[in-house]
Coordinates of C-alpha atoms in Angstrom, one line a residue:
M1 CA -29.6 36.3 -42.6
H2 CA -29.2 36.0 -46.2
R3 CA -26.9 34.3 -46.3
L4 CA -28.2 31.3 -43.5
V5 CA -32.3 31.3 -45.8
E6 CA -29.3 30.8 -49.1
F7 CA -27.9 27.8 -46.9
F8 CA -31.3 26.5 -46.2
R9 CA -32.2 26.5 -49.7
R10 CA -29.7 24.5 -51.0
I11 CA -30.0 21.8 -48.3
Y12 CA -34.0 21.8 -47.6
V13 CA -33.9 18.6 -50.1
V14 CA -31.9 16.7 -48.1
L15 CA -33.3 18.3 -44.4
I16 CA -36.8 16.7 -45.9
F17 CA -35.9 13.2 -46.9
L18 CA -34.0 13.0 -43.2
L19 CA -37.2 14.1 -41.2
L20 CA -39.2 11.7 -43.3
E21 CA -37.1 8.9 -42.7
G22 CA -36.9 10.2 -39.0
I23 CA -40.6 9.5 -39.4
A24 CA -40.7 6.1 -41.3
L25 CA -38.2 5.1 -39.1
W26 CA -40.1 6.0 -35.6
Q27 CA -42.9 4.2 -36.9
Y28 CA -41.7 1.2 -37.8
A29 CA -40.2 1.3 -34.5
T30 CA -43.7 1.5 -32.9
S31 CA -45.7 -0.9 -35.3
S32 CA -45.3 -4.2 -33.3
P33 CA -44.2 -5.2 -29.9
Y34 CA -41.6 -7.6 -31.6
T35 CA -40.2 -4.6 -33.5
E36 CA -39.5 -2.5 -30.6
A37 CA -38.2 -5.5 -28.5
K38 CA -35.5 -5.6 -31.9
I39 CA -34.5 -2.0 -31.5
F40 CA -34.3 -2.0 -27.9
A41 CA -31.7 -4.7 -27.4
R42 CA -29.9 -3.2 -30.6
T43 CA -29.6 0.4 -28.7
T44 CA -29.0 -0.9 -25.4
A45 CA -25.8 -3.3 -27.4
V46 CA -24.3 -0.2 -28.8
G47 CA -25.0 1.8 -25.4
G48 CA -22.8 -0.3 -24.1
A49 CA -20.4 -0.9 -26.9
I50 CA -19.9 2.9 -26.0
S51 CA -20.1 2.8 -22.7
S52 CA -17.3 0.2 -22.5
L53 CA -15.1 1.2 -24.9
V54 CA -15.4 5.6 -22.7
T55 CA -14.8 3.2 -19.2
D56 CA -11.5 1.7 -21.4
V57 CA -10.1 4.8 -22.3
T58 CA -10.8 6.3 -19.1
H59 CA -9.1 3.7 -17.4
F60 CA -5.9 4.1 -19.6
F61 CA -5.3 7.5 -18.9
S62 CA -5.6 6.4 -14.9
L63 CA -2.5 3.7 -15.1
P64 CA -0.2 5.9 -13.8
E65 CA -1.8 6.9 -10.6
E66 CA -3.0 3.3 -10.1
N67 CA 0.2 2.4 -10.4
R68 CA 1.9 5.0 -7.7
E69 CA -1.3 3.4 -5.7
L70 CA 0.5 -0.2 -5.9
T71 CA 3.6 1.0 -5.8
A72 CA 3.1 3.1 -2.5
R73 CA 1.4 0.2 -1.4
L74 CA 3.9 -2.5 -2.3
A75 CA 6.7 0.1 -0.4
A76 CA 4.4 -0.4 2.6
L77 CA 4.2 -4.0 2.7
E78 CA 8.0 -4.7 2.0
A79 CA 8.1 -2.3 5.1
E80 CA 6.1 -4.5 7.3
R81 CA 8.0 -7.4 6.1
E82 CA 11.3 -6.2 7.2
Q83 CA 10.0 -5.4 9.9
L84 CA 8.6 -9.1 11.0
R85 CA 11.8 -10.2 9.5
K86 CA 14.2 -8.1 12.0
I87 CA 11.6 -9.0 15.2
E88 CA 11.8 -13.1 14.2
E89 CA 15.9 -12.3 13.4
G90 CA 15.9 -11.0 17.1
A91 CA 14.3 -12.8 18.6
M92 CA 16.5 -15.7 17.2
L93 CA 19.8 -13.7 18.4
D94 CA 18.3 -13.0 22.3
S95 CA 17.6 -16.7 23.0
L96 CA 21.3 -17.0 21.4
L97 CA 22.7 -15.2 23.6
M98 CA 21.3 -15.7 26.9
T99 CA 22.9 -18.8 26.6
M100 CA 25.9 -17.7 25.7
E101 CA 25.8 -15.6 28.8
Q102 CA 25.9 -18.1 30.8
D103 CA 29.6 -18.0 30.4
A104 CA 30.9 -14.9 32.6
E105 CA 34.1 -14.4 30.9
F106 CA 32.0 -13.0 27.9
R107 CA 29.0 -10.5 27.2
F108 CA 28.3 -11.0 24.0
R109 CA 26.6 -8.6 21.7
A110 CA 24.2 -8.6 18.2
A111 CA 25.6 -6.7 15.6
R112 CA 24.7 -6.8 11.2
V113 CA 27.2 -6.5 8.6
S114 CA 26.9 -2.7 6.8
S115 CA 29.3 -3.3 4.4
A116 CA 32.3 -5.8 3.8
T117 CA 34.5 -7.4 0.2
S118 CA 35.6 -10.7 0.0
N119 CA 38.0 -9.7 -3.0
R120 CA 40.3 -8.0 -1.9
M121 CA 44.1 -9.3 -0.4
R122 CA 42.6 -6.1 3.2
N123 CA 39.6 -7.3 3.3
Y124 CA 37.1 -5.8 5.9
V125 CA 33.7 -5.9 7.5
V126 CA 31.8 -3.3 8.5
L127 CA 29.6 -3.7 11.9
D128 CA 26.4 -1.6 12.6
R129 CA 27.5 -0.9 16.3
G130 CA 30.7 1.4 17.9
A131 CA 31.5 3.0 20.7
R132 CA 28.3 3.8 22.2
D133 CA 27.2 0.8 22.2
G134 CA 30.1 -0.2 24.6
I135 CA 32.2 -2.1 21.6
T136 CA 36.4 -1.7 21.6
P137 CA 39.2 -2.9 19.3
N138 CA 40.3 -6.7 19.9
M139 CA 36.9 -8.1 20.4
G140 CA 36.1 -11.1 18.4
V141 CA 33.5 -12.0 16.1
M142 CA 31.8 -14.6 15.3
T143 CA 28.5 -15.7 13.4
P144 CA 24.9 -16.9 15.2
E145 CA 26.2 -20.1 14.6
R146 CA 29.5 -20.0 16.6
N147 CA 32.2 -19.8 13.6
L148 CA 35.0 -17.2 13.6
V149 CA 35.1 -14.1 11.8
G150 CA 37.7 -11.9 12.9
Y151 CA 38.5 -9.6 15.3
V152 CA 37.3 -5.5 16.2
T153 CA 40.0 -3.0 14.8
S154 CA 39.1 0.1 15.5
C155 CA 35.9 2.0 16.5
S156 CA 33.8 4.9 16.0
E157 CA 30.7 6.1 17.3
H158 CA 28.0 4.3 15.8
Y159 CA 30.5 1.6 13.5
A160 CA 33.3 -0.7 13.9
V161 CA 36.0 -2.5 11.6
V162 CA 36.6 -5.8 11.7
E163 CA 39.5 -7.2 10.4
P164 CA 38.3 -11.0 9.4
I165 CA 40.4 -14.4 8.1
I166 CA 40.5 -13.6 4.9
N167 CA 42.5 -10.7 5.5
T168 CA 46.6 -10.8 5.5
K169 CA 47.3 -9.0 8.4
F170 CA 44.7 -11.5 9.8
S171 CA 46.4 -14.4 12.8
T172 CA 44.6 -16.1 15.5
G173 CA 45.7 -18.9 17.9
G174 CA 44.1 -22.3 16.6
R175 CA 43.3 -25.8 18.2
L176 CA 43.1 -29.2 17.0
I177 CA 41.4 -31.5 19.1
D178 CA 41.8 -35.6 18.7
N179 CA 40.4 -39.0 19.3
E180 CA 41.4 -38.7 23.2
A181 CA 40.9 -35.2 23.4
N182 CA 44.6 -34.3 23.3
N183 CA 44.1 -30.2 22.5
F184 CA 47.2 -29.3 20.3
F185 CA 47.4 -25.7 19.2
C186 CA 48.3 -24.1 16.1
S187 CA 49.0 -21.1 14.4
V188 CA 45.8 -19.4 11.5
S189 CA 46.8 -16.8 8.6
W190 CA 45.5 -15.9 5.5
D191 CA 47.3 -16.3 2.3
G192 CA 45.6 -14.5 0.2
S193 CA 44.3 -17.3 -2.6
S194 CA 40.5 -18.9 -0.9
R195 CA 38.3 -16.4 0.2
Y196 CA 36.8 -19.8 1.3
H197 CA 40.1 -21.6 2.8
A198 CA 43.1 -20.1 5.7
D199 CA 46.0 -22.2 6.4
A200 CA 47.2 -23.3 9.7
S201 CA 51.2 -24.3 10.8
D202 CA 53.5 -25.4 13.7
I203 CA 50.6 -28.4 14.4
S204 CA 52.5 -31.0 16.2
V205 CA 53.1 -33.9 14.8
N206 CA 52.2 -36.1 17.5
V207 CA 48.8 -35.4 16.4
N208 CA 46.8 -37.7 14.9
I209 CA 45.7 -35.2 12.1
Q210 CA 42.9 -36.1 9.7
E211 CA 40.6 -34.9 7.0
G212 CA 38.3 -33.4 8.4
M213 CA 39.2 -32.6 11.8
V214 CA 37.9 -29.4 13.7
V215 CA 40.0 -26.7 14.4
E216 CA 38.7 -24.1 17.2
V217 CA 39.8 -21.3 17.9
S218 CA 42.5 -20.6 20.7
S219 CA 42.6 -16.9 21.8
E220 CA 41.9 -15.1 25.0
R221 CA 39.4 -13.0 22.7
M222 CA 36.6 -15.1 22.1
P223 CA 35.5 -18.6 24.3
R224 CA 35.7 -22.5 23.8
G225 CA 34.3 -24.2 20.4
V226 CA 34.2 -21.1 18.1
V227 CA 35.3 -22.6 14.4
I228 CA 37.4 -21.6 12.8
G229 CA 37.1 -24.2 10.3
H230 CA 38.0 -27.9 9.1
I231 CA 41.1 -29.8 7.9
E232 CA 40.9 -29.6 4.1
S233 CA 44.3 -31.4 3.2
F234 CA 48.0 -31.4 5.1
K235 CA 51.4 -32.1 4.9
I236 CA 54.8 -32.6 7.0
N237 CA 57.4 -30.1 6.1
S238 CA 60.9 -31.3 5.2
A239 CA 62.2 -31.6 8.5
K240 CA 59.3 -33.6 10.0
T241 CA 59.1 -31.7 13.1
A242 CA 55.5 -30.0 11.9
Y243 CA 52.4 -30.1 9.8
S244 CA 50.8 -27.1 7.3
S245 CA 47.5 -27.6 6.5
R246 CA 44.5 -26.2 4.6
I247 CA 40.8 -25.4 6.1
K248 CA 38.0 -24.6 4.4
L249 CA 36.8 -22.8 6.2
A250 CA 33.1 -23.2 8.2
A251 CA 32.1 -19.0 7.7
D252 CA 30.6 -18.4 4.7
L253 CA 32.7 -14.6 4.6
S254 CA 31.4 -13.4 1.7
A255 CA 27.5 -13.9 2.5
L256 CA 27.7 -12.3 5.9
D257 CA 24.3 -10.8 7.5
N258 CA 23.7 -10.9 11.7
V259 CA 27.0 -11.2 13.8
I260 CA 27.7 -11.9 17.2
I261 CA 30.5 -9.6 18.7
V262 CA 32.1 -10.7 22.0
E263 CA 33.9 -9.4 24.8
S264 CA 36.0 -11.2 27.0
V265 CA 34.9 -10.0 30.3
N266 CA 39.2 -10.1 31.1
Y267 CA 41.4 -9.6 28.2
D268 CA 42.4 -5.8 29.4
E269 CA 43.6 -7.2 33.1
L270 CA 46.2 -9.5 30.7
G271 CA 47.2 -7.0 28.6
T272 CA 48.8 -5.5 31.3
I273 CA 50.7 -8.7 32.4
M274 CA 51.3 -9.5 29.1
G275 CA 53.0 -5.7 29.1
D276 CA 54.9 -6.4 32.4
L277 CA 56.7 -9.3 31.1
D278 CA 57.3 -7.6 28.4
K279 CA 59.7 -4.9 30.4

C-alpha cells in the first residue's frame, strides 16, 4: 500500500494535467453544435479506419479456409463438367453406333483409351473394355470417324491391349479404289520412321495410282469404308512389277480418346475354314 501511495505521489502532477485536459476538451466539444459535428465526424472516421483494419486482418487469416472452400467448389464443378462431357460424347457415340449396326455382319462397342504410346517401335493402346464386356483378341479398333487404329491382341477382365498401326509387328490388308471404281489390294505395314505415316507395298502396276488416293482396310475383321490413310508418295520397283507407296495416316494415333471396337460376327467361322485349308 505504501508503494502505491508513493507511485501516485510521483505522477499526481501528470494525472491532474490529464484530468484538466479532459475537462477542457469536453467543454470545447460541447460548447457549440459546430464543434460537436466536427468531433463526431473525426471520431467516426477514426473508428471506421480501425474497423476496416480489423476486418482486413481477420480476412487475411481466414484466406486459407476460403481457398480450401473455393478449391472444393472448383473440384465439384470440374466433376459436373466431366459428367456433362461424358453424357454428350456418349450421345454422339450412341448415334454413330446405331448407324453402324445396320451392317449385321459386325457389332460395335464404344471404348475409351486408358493409356497409349507413340514413341516406340512397338507401340500399344490400352482400352477400358475387356473380357467382361465381350472383347476378344482379333477385334478391330477404329476412331469414331471410321479411321483405322489397329487390332486387339490381348484382354484382361477389364482392359484390352491394341496393336496399333504404328507398331513394327503390325500388318493388314489394304484396298485402293481408282477412278474407275476398281479395287486393288496391297499390304500395309509400319517401318518405325514416323508416327504419322505407314507403308503400302505390292500395289498392282495396273492401278492408276495418284497422290491423295484413299487406302481403305481390306480385312474380314473390319467393315468396308474404314480408312487407313491417303497416298502421299509412291514409286515403282526396279523390275517394274509393283508399286510401293508412303501413306499419310488418317488417324492421329498420338491423340486418341474415344474409339470404336469392331466385332466381326463370322470371323471365328472364317478362322475355322482357313485352319482346315492349312491341314
